CSV table of C-alpha atoms in Angstrom, one decimal:
chain,number,residue,atom,x,y,z
Z,738,MET,CA,0.0,0.0,0.0
Z,739,ALA,CA,1.6,3.3,-1.0
Z,740,SER,CA,-0.2,5.5,1.4
Z,741,VAL,CA,1.3,7.5,4.2
Z,742,VAL,CA,-1.9,8.3,6.1
Z,743,PRO,CA,-3.7,5.4,7.7
Z,744,LEU,CA,-6.4,4.1,5.5
Z,745,LYS,CA,-9.3,4.9,7.8
Z,746,GLU,CA,-8.9,8.6,7.7
Z,747,GLU,CA,-8.3,9.2,3.9
Z,748,LYS,CA,-10.9,11.1,2.0
Z,749,LEU,CA,-12.6,9.3,-0.9
Z,750,LEU,CA,-10.7,11.1,-3.7
Z,751,GLU,CA,-7.3,10.2,-2.3
Z,752,VAL,CA,-7.9,6.5,-1.8
Z,753,GLU,CA,-6.2,4.4,-4.4
Z,754,LEU,CA,-8.2,2.1,-6.6
Z,755,GLY,CA,-6.9,-1.2,-5.2
Z,756,GLU,CA,-7.8,-0.1,-1.6
Z,757,LEU,CA,-11.4,0.9,-2.4
Z,758,PRO,CA,-13.2,-2.2,-1.2
Z,759,SER,CA,-11.5,-2.2,2.2
Z,760,TRP,CA,-12.1,1.5,2.4
Z,761,ILE,CA,-15.8,1.1,1.9
Z,762,LEU,CA,-16.0,-1.7,4.4
Z,763,MET,CA,-14.1,0.3,7.0
Z,764,ARG,CA,-16.5,3.3,7.1
Z,765,ASP,CA,-18.9,3.0,10.0
Z,766,PHE,CA,-22.5,2.5,9.0
Z,767,THR,CA,-24.0,3.0,12.4
Z,768,PRO,CA,-26.9,5.6,12.5
Z,769,SER,CA,-24.7,8.1,14.2
Z,770,GLY,CA,-22.0,7.5,11.6
Z,771,ILE,CA,-24.5,8.2,8.8
Z,772,ALA,CA,-25.8,11.2,10.6
Z,773,GLY,CA,-22.2,12.4,10.9
Z,774,ALA,CA,-21.6,12.0,7.2
Z,775,PHE,CA,-24.7,14.0,6.4
Z,776,GLN,CA,-23.7,16.7,8.8
Z,777,ARG,CA,-20.2,17.0,7.3
Z,778,GLY,CA,-21.6,17.1,3.8
Z,779,TYR,CA,-24.0,19.8,4.7
Z,780,TYR,CA,-21.4,22.0,6.4
Z,781,ARG,CA,-19.0,21.6,3.6
Z,782,TYR,CA,-21.6,22.9,1.1
Z,783,TYR,CA,-22.8,25.6,3.5
Z,784,ASN,CA,-19.4,27.0,4.5
Z,785,GLU,CA,-18.1,27.1,1.1
Z,786,TYR,CA,-21.0,28.7,-0.8
Z,787,VAL,CA,-23.6,30.2,1.6
Z,788,ASN,CA,-21.7,31.4,4.6
Z,789,VAL,CA,-19.5,33.9,2.7
Z,790,LYS,CA,-20.3,37.5,3.1
Z,791,ARG,CA,-21.8,38.2,-0.3
Z,792,GLY,CA,-23.2,34.8,-1.2
Z,793,SER,CA,-25.1,34.7,-4.4
Z,794,ILE,CA,-28.6,33.5,-5.1
Z,795,ALA,CA,-27.3,30.9,-7.5
Z,796,ARG,CA,-26.2,28.4,-4.8
Z,797,LEU,CA,-29.5,28.6,-3.0
Z,798,SER,CA,-31.4,28.1,-6.3
Z,799,LEU,CA,-29.2,25.0,-6.8
Z,800,VAL,CA,-30.6,23.6,-3.6
Z,801,LEU,CA,-34.1,24.3,-4.6
Z,802,ALA,CA,-33.5,22.8,-8.1
Z,803,ALA,CA,-32.1,19.7,-6.4
Z,804,TYR,CA,-35.3,19.5,-4.3
Z,805,VAL,CA,-37.4,19.7,-7.5
Z,806,VAL,CA,-35.5,16.9,-9.1
Z,807,PHE,CA,-35.8,14.8,-6.0
Z,808,ASN,CA,-39.5,15.2,-6.0
Z,809,TYR,CA,-39.8,14.5,-9.7
Z,810,ARG,CA,-38.0,11.2,-9.3
Z,811,ARG,CA,-40.2,10.4,-6.4
Z,812,SER,CA,-43.5,10.9,-8.3
Z,813,HIS,CA,-42.2,9.6,-11.7
Z,814,LYS,CA,-44.4,6.5,-11.5
Z,815,GLU,CA,-47.6,8.5,-11.4
Z,816,LEU,CA,-46.5,11.0,-13.9
Z,817,LYS,CA,-45.6,8.4,-16.5
Z,818,HIS,CA,-49.3,8.1,-17.4
Z,819,GLU,CA,-49.7,11.8,-18.2
Z,820,ARG,CA,-47.4,12.0,-21.1
Z,821,PRO,CA,-49.1,13.0,-24.4
Z,822,ARG,CA,-49.3,9.8,-26.3
Z,823,LYS,CA,-51.7,8.4,-28.8
Z,824,TYR,CA,-52.3,5.2,-26.9
Z,825,HIS,CA,-51.9,5.3,-23.1
R,427,MET,CA,-57.4,12.6,-15.1
R,428,ASN,CA,-59.5,12.1,-12.1
R,429,GLU,CA,-57.1,9.9,-10.3
R,430,ASN,CA,-54.1,12.0,-11.3
R,431,LEU,CA,-55.7,15.1,-9.9
R,432,PHE,CA,-55.5,14.0,-6.3
R,433,ALA,CA,-52.4,11.9,-6.6
R,434,SER,CA,-50.2,14.8,-5.6
R,435,PHE,CA,-51.8,14.9,-2.2
R,436,ILE,CA,-51.0,11.4,-1.1
R,437,THR,CA,-48.5,11.0,1.7
R,438,PRO,CA,-45.2,10.3,0.0
R,439,MET,CA,-43.7,6.9,0.9
R,440,MET,CA,-40.6,5.5,-0.7
R,441,PHE,CA,-39.7,1.8,-0.2
R,442,GLY,CA,-42.1,1.8,2.7
R,443,LEU,CA,-40.2,4.5,4.4
R,444,PRO,CA,-42.1,7.6,5.5
R,445,LEU,CA,-40.5,10.2,3.3
R,446,ILE,CA,-42.8,12.8,4.7
R,447,THR,CA,-40.5,13.3,7.7
R,448,LEU,CA,-37.8,14.4,5.4
R,449,ILE,CA,-40.1,16.7,3.5
R,450,VAL,CA,-41.4,18.3,6.6
R,451,LEU,CA,-37.8,18.8,7.9
R,452,PHE,CA,-36.5,20.2,4.7
R,453,PRO,CA,-37.5,23.9,5.2
R,454,SER,CA,-35.3,24.0,8.3
R,455,LEU,CA,-32.3,23.6,6.1
R,456,LEU,CA,-33.0,26.9,4.5
R,457,PHE,CA,-32.9,28.8,7.8
R,458,PRO,CA,-29.3,28.6,9.0
R,459,THR,CA,-28.4,29.6,12.5
R,460,SER,CA,-26.3,32.7,13.1
R,461,SER,CA,-23.2,32.7,15.2
R,462,ARG,CA,-21.7,36.1,14.4
R,463,LEU,CA,-22.7,39.7,14.7
R,464,VAL,CA,-22.4,40.3,10.9
R,465,ASN,CA,-23.7,37.3,9.0
R,466,ASN,CA,-23.9,36.2,5.5
R,467,ARG,CA,-26.6,37.6,3.2
R,468,LEU,CA,-29.1,34.8,3.7
R,469,ILE,CA,-29.1,35.1,7.4
R,470,SER,CA,-29.2,38.9,7.4
R,471,LEU,CA,-32.2,38.9,5.1
R,472,GLN,CA,-34.0,36.4,7.3
R,473,GLN,CA,-33.2,38.4,10.4
R,474,TRP,CA,-34.4,41.6,8.9
R,475,MET,CA,-37.7,40.0,7.8
R,476,LEU,CA,-38.2,38.4,11.2
R,477,GLN,CA,-37.6,41.7,13.0
R,478,LEU,CA,-40.1,43.4,10.7
R,479,VAL,CA,-42.8,40.8,11.3
R,480,SER,CA,-42.2,40.5,15.0
R,481,LYS,CA,-42.3,44.2,15.6
R,482,GLN,CA,-45.5,44.5,13.7
R,483,MET,CA,-47.2,41.5,15.4
R,484,MET,CA,-45.9,41.6,18.9
R,485,SER,CA,-46.5,45.2,19.7
R,486,ILE,CA,-50.2,44.6,20.3
R,487,PRO,CA,-50.3,42.3,23.3
R,488,ASN,CA,-48.9,43.4,26.6
R,489,THR,CA,-46.1,41.7,28.6
R,490,LYS,CA,-47.9,38.4,29.3
R,491,GLY,CA,-48.8,37.9,25.7
R,492,GLN,CA,-45.3,38.7,24.4
R,493,THR,CA,-43.9,35.6,26.0
R,494,TRP,CA,-45.5,33.8,23.0
R,495,ALA,CA,-43.3,35.6,20.6
R,496,LEU,CA,-40.9,32.8,19.9
R,497,MET,CA,-43.7,30.3,19.3
R,498,LEU,CA,-45.6,32.6,16.9
R,499,MET,CA,-42.6,33.6,15.0
R,500,SER,CA,-41.5,30.0,14.4
R,501,LEU,CA,-45.1,29.2,13.4
R,502,ILE,CA,-45.2,31.9,10.8
R,503,LEU,CA,-41.8,30.9,9.5
R,504,PHE,CA,-42.7,27.2,9.2
R,505,ILE,CA,-46.1,27.7,7.5
R,506,GLY,CA,-44.7,30.4,5.2
R,507,SER,CA,-41.7,28.3,4.1
R,508,THR,CA,-43.7,25.2,3.7
R,509,ASN,CA,-46.4,26.9,1.6
R,510,LEU,CA,-43.8,28.6,-0.6
R,511,LEU,CA,-41.8,25.4,-1.1
R,512,GLY,CA,-45.0,23.7,-2.2
R,513,LEU,CA,-45.3,26.1,-5.1
R,514,LEU,CA,-42.2,24.5,-6.7
R,515,PRO,CA,-43.1,22.0,-9.4
R,516,HIS,CA,-43.8,18.4,-8.3
R,517,SER,CA,-43.3,19.2,-4.6
R,518,PHE,CA,-45.4,18.0,-1.8
R,519,THR,CA,-46.9,20.4,0.7
R,520,PRO,CA,-47.4,19.0,4.2
R,521,THR,CA,-49.9,21.7,5.1
R,522,THR,CA,-52.5,20.2,2.7
R,523,GLN,CA,-53.0,17.4,5.1
R,524,LEU,CA,-55.8,18.3,7.6
R,525,SER,CA,-54.2,16.1,10.2
R,526,MET,CA,-51.1,18.3,10.4
R,527,ASN,CA,-53.1,21.5,10.5
R,528,LEU,CA,-55.4,20.3,13.3
R,529,GLY,CA,-52.3,19.2,15.2
R,530,MET,CA,-51.0,22.8,14.9
R,531,ALA,CA,-54.3,24.6,15.6
R,532,ILE,CA,-55.8,22.7,18.5
R,533,PRO,CA,-52.9,22.9,21.0
R,534,LEU,CA,-52.2,26.5,20.3
R,535,TRP,CA,-55.9,27.5,20.7
R,536,ALA,CA,-56.4,25.4,23.8
R,537,GLY,CA,-53.3,26.9,25.4
R,538,ALA,CA,-54.6,30.4,24.8
R,539,VAL,CA,-58.1,29.6,26.2
R,540,ILE,CA,-56.8,27.8,29.2
R,541,THR,CA,-54.4,30.5,30.0
R,542,GLY,CA,-57.2,33.0,29.9
R,543,PHE,CA,-59.4,30.8,32.1
R,544,ARG,CA,-56.7,30.3,34.7
R,545,ASN,CA,-55.6,33.9,35.0
R,546,LYS,CA,-58.6,35.9,34.4
R,547,THR,CA,-61.5,33.6,35.0
R,548,LYS,CA,-64.3,36.2,35.3
R,549,ALA,CA,-63.2,38.1,32.3
R,550,SER,CA,-62.9,35.0,30.1
R,551,LEU,CA,-66.4,33.8,31.1
R,552,ALA,CA,-67.7,37.3,30.4
R,553,HIS,CA,-66.8,36.9,26.8
R,554,PHE,CA,-69.7,34.6,26.4
R,555,LEU,CA,-72.2,37.4,26.7
R,556,PRO,CA,-71.8,40.6,24.7
R,557,GLN,CA,-72.8,43.8,26.4
R,558,GLY,CA,-76.3,45.2,26.4
R,559,THR,CA,-78.2,42.2,25.2
R,560,PRO,CA,-81.9,42.1,26.0
R,561,THR,CA,-82.7,39.7,28.8
R,562,PRO,CA,-84.9,37.2,27.0
R,563,LEU,CA,-82.1,36.5,24.5
R,564,ILE,CA,-79.5,35.6,27.0
R,565,PRO,CA,-79.7,31.8,27.1
R,566,MET,CA,-79.6,31.5,23.3
R,567,LEU,CA,-76.8,33.9,23.0
R,568,VAL,CA,-74.7,32.0,25.5
R,569,ILE,CA,-75.1,28.8,23.5
R,570,ILE,CA,-74.2,30.6,20.3
R,571,GLU,CA,-71.1,32.1,21.8
R,572,THR,CA,-70.0,28.7,23.2
R,573,ILE,CA,-70.4,27.2,19.8
R,574,SER,CA,-68.4,30.0,18.2
R,575,LEU,CA,-65.7,29.5,20.8
R,576,PHE,CA,-65.3,25.8,20.2
R,577,ILE,CA,-65.4,26.1,16.4
R,578,GLN,CA,-62.3,28.4,16.4
R,579,PRO,CA,-59.5,25.7,16.2
R,580,VAL,CA,-61.5,23.7,13.6
R,581,ALA,CA,-61.9,26.9,11.6
R,582,LEU,CA,-58.2,27.7,11.8
R,583,ALA,CA,-57.1,24.3,10.6
R,584,VAL,CA,-59.7,23.9,7.9
R,585,ARG,CA,-59.1,27.4,6.5
R,586,LEU,CA,-55.4,26.7,6.0
R,587,THR,CA,-56.0,23.2,4.5
R,588,ALA,CA,-58.8,24.3,2.2
R,589,ASN,CA,-57.0,27.4,0.9
R,590,ILE,CA,-53.7,25.6,0.0
R,591,THR,CA,-55.4,22.5,-1.4
R,592,ALA,CA,-57.8,24.6,-3.5
R,593,GLY,CA,-54.9,26.6,-4.9
R,594,HIS,CA,-52.9,23.6,-5.8
R,595,LEU,CA,-55.9,21.9,-7.5
R,596,LEU,CA,-56.6,25.0,-9.5
R,597,ILE,CA,-53.1,25.1,-10.8
R,598,HIS,CA,-53.3,21.5,-11.8
R,599,LEU,CA,-56.6,21.9,-13.6
R,600,ILE,CA,-55.7,25.1,-15.5
R,601,GLY,CA,-52.3,23.7,-16.4
R,602,GLY,CA,-53.9,20.6,-17.8
R,603,ALA,CA,-56.5,22.6,-19.7
R,604,THR,CA,-53.8,24.7,-21.3
R,605,LEU,CA,-51.9,21.6,-22.4
R,606,ALA,CA,-55.0,20.1,-23.9
R,607,LEU,CA,-55.9,23.3,-25.7
R,608,MET,CA,-52.4,23.7,-27.2
R,609,SER,CA,-53.7,22.6,-30.6
R,610,ILE,CA,-56.3,25.4,-30.7
R,611,ASN,CA,-54.5,28.6,-30.8
R,612,THR,CA,-56.2,31.7,-29.4
R,613,THR,CA,-57.6,30.3,-26.3
R,614,THR,CA,-54.2,29.0,-25.3
R,615,ALA,CA,-52.7,32.3,-24.8
R,616,LEU,CA,-55.6,33.5,-22.7
R,617,ILE,CA,-55.5,30.5,-20.4
R,618,THR,CA,-51.7,30.7,-20.0
R,619,PHE,CA,-52.1,34.2,-18.9
R,620,ILE,CA,-54.7,33.2,-16.4
R,621,ILE,CA,-52.4,30.6,-15.0
R,622,LEU,CA,-49.7,33.2,-14.6
R,623,ILE,CA,-52.0,35.5,-12.7
R,624,LEU,CA,-53.3,32.7,-10.6
R,625,LEU,CA,-49.8,31.6,-9.6
R,626,THR,CA,-48.9,35.1,-8.6
R,627,VAL,CA,-52.0,35.3,-6.5
R,628,LEU,CA,-51.2,31.9,-5.0
R,629,GLU,CA,-47.9,33.2,-3.9
R,630,PHE,CA,-49.9,35.1,-1.5
R,631,ALA,CA,-49.7,31.9,0.4
R,632,VAL,CA,-47.5,34.0,2.5
R,633,ALA,CA,-50.5,36.1,3.2
R,634,MET,CA,-52.2,32.9,4.2
R,635,ILE,CA,-49.8,32.5,7.0
R,636,GLN,CA,-50.2,36.0,7.9
R,637,ALA,CA,-53.9,35.3,8.3
R,638,TYR,CA,-53.2,32.2,10.3
R,639,VAL,CA,-50.9,33.8,12.8
R,640,PHE,CA,-52.8,37.0,13.0
R,641,THR,CA,-56.0,35.3,13.7
R,642,LEU,CA,-54.3,33.1,16.3
R,643,LEU,CA,-52.8,36.2,17.8
R,644,VAL,CA,-56.0,38.1,18.0
R,645,SER,CA,-57.7,35.2,19.7
R,646,LEU,CA,-54.8,34.7,22.1
R,647,TYR,CA,-54.7,38.4,22.9
R,648,LEU,CA,-58.4,38.5,23.6
R,649,HIS,CA,-58.4,35.5,25.7
R,650,ASP,CA,-55.3,36.2,27.7
R,651,ASN,CA,-55.1,39.8,28.6
R,652,THR,CA,-58.0,41.8,27.4
């Protein structure tokens, strides 16, 4: 293994390809671990794009657009029948 | 078309998991907490708006009623943000469910009435009889006032549900009509214009919360402090 830092603390983009399965298995999947992952992701996005002094509206609109896409995927099954077709 | 019209009001479940908890919690992501004196733009805007609303709404009741300020401000933020997020395409609005609105209306109304009864019993009971009624009318009027008191939480909840649901349904219907009429030209432009106006009017869903909280506040004020 050609890594200096212990495997457990490497970020995803710095893990080498041969180590990937053991990296995935080593992350903790307990509920508090998953909550910690969400928290870290949220704060990374927030601190980089929203928490600056003159944040733009573009980043907030990105969050809302992601919300729209999420809802579209959720209701895709019912929306399939409303497409304009000759034979439903 | 009949089944599809009401399909957007079904409680969303995905793989059997109640997705609705995520959707109800989502507006809280858009209101970050402030930890500094001078914050970023989003928090400053929200703080300014909150100050405006709370000054306008909390100046009316006296000291005892002003302890409810936190509750009422979070109520107006929650209902306002939930209604506005429901205007985005394909999204689900939790306030269209009567169960949730009743869960919000009944505890708040009951708290106001019970506070009024505990602290100013005589004055609260005196609300049941307006001043200067002729004597033969008194029994009937007491009954009518009691009914009007107990109908208040139901009216609060049903008002919010009915308004938001009716608005969403109208948008669905008129949008569907526009799509169907696309092959016939002149009517299409007219109906699209009506949709636009209707959507703008519906964005006064924010006015809806104003109505909600204001009504609640008036009732609270009357019952509590007079």
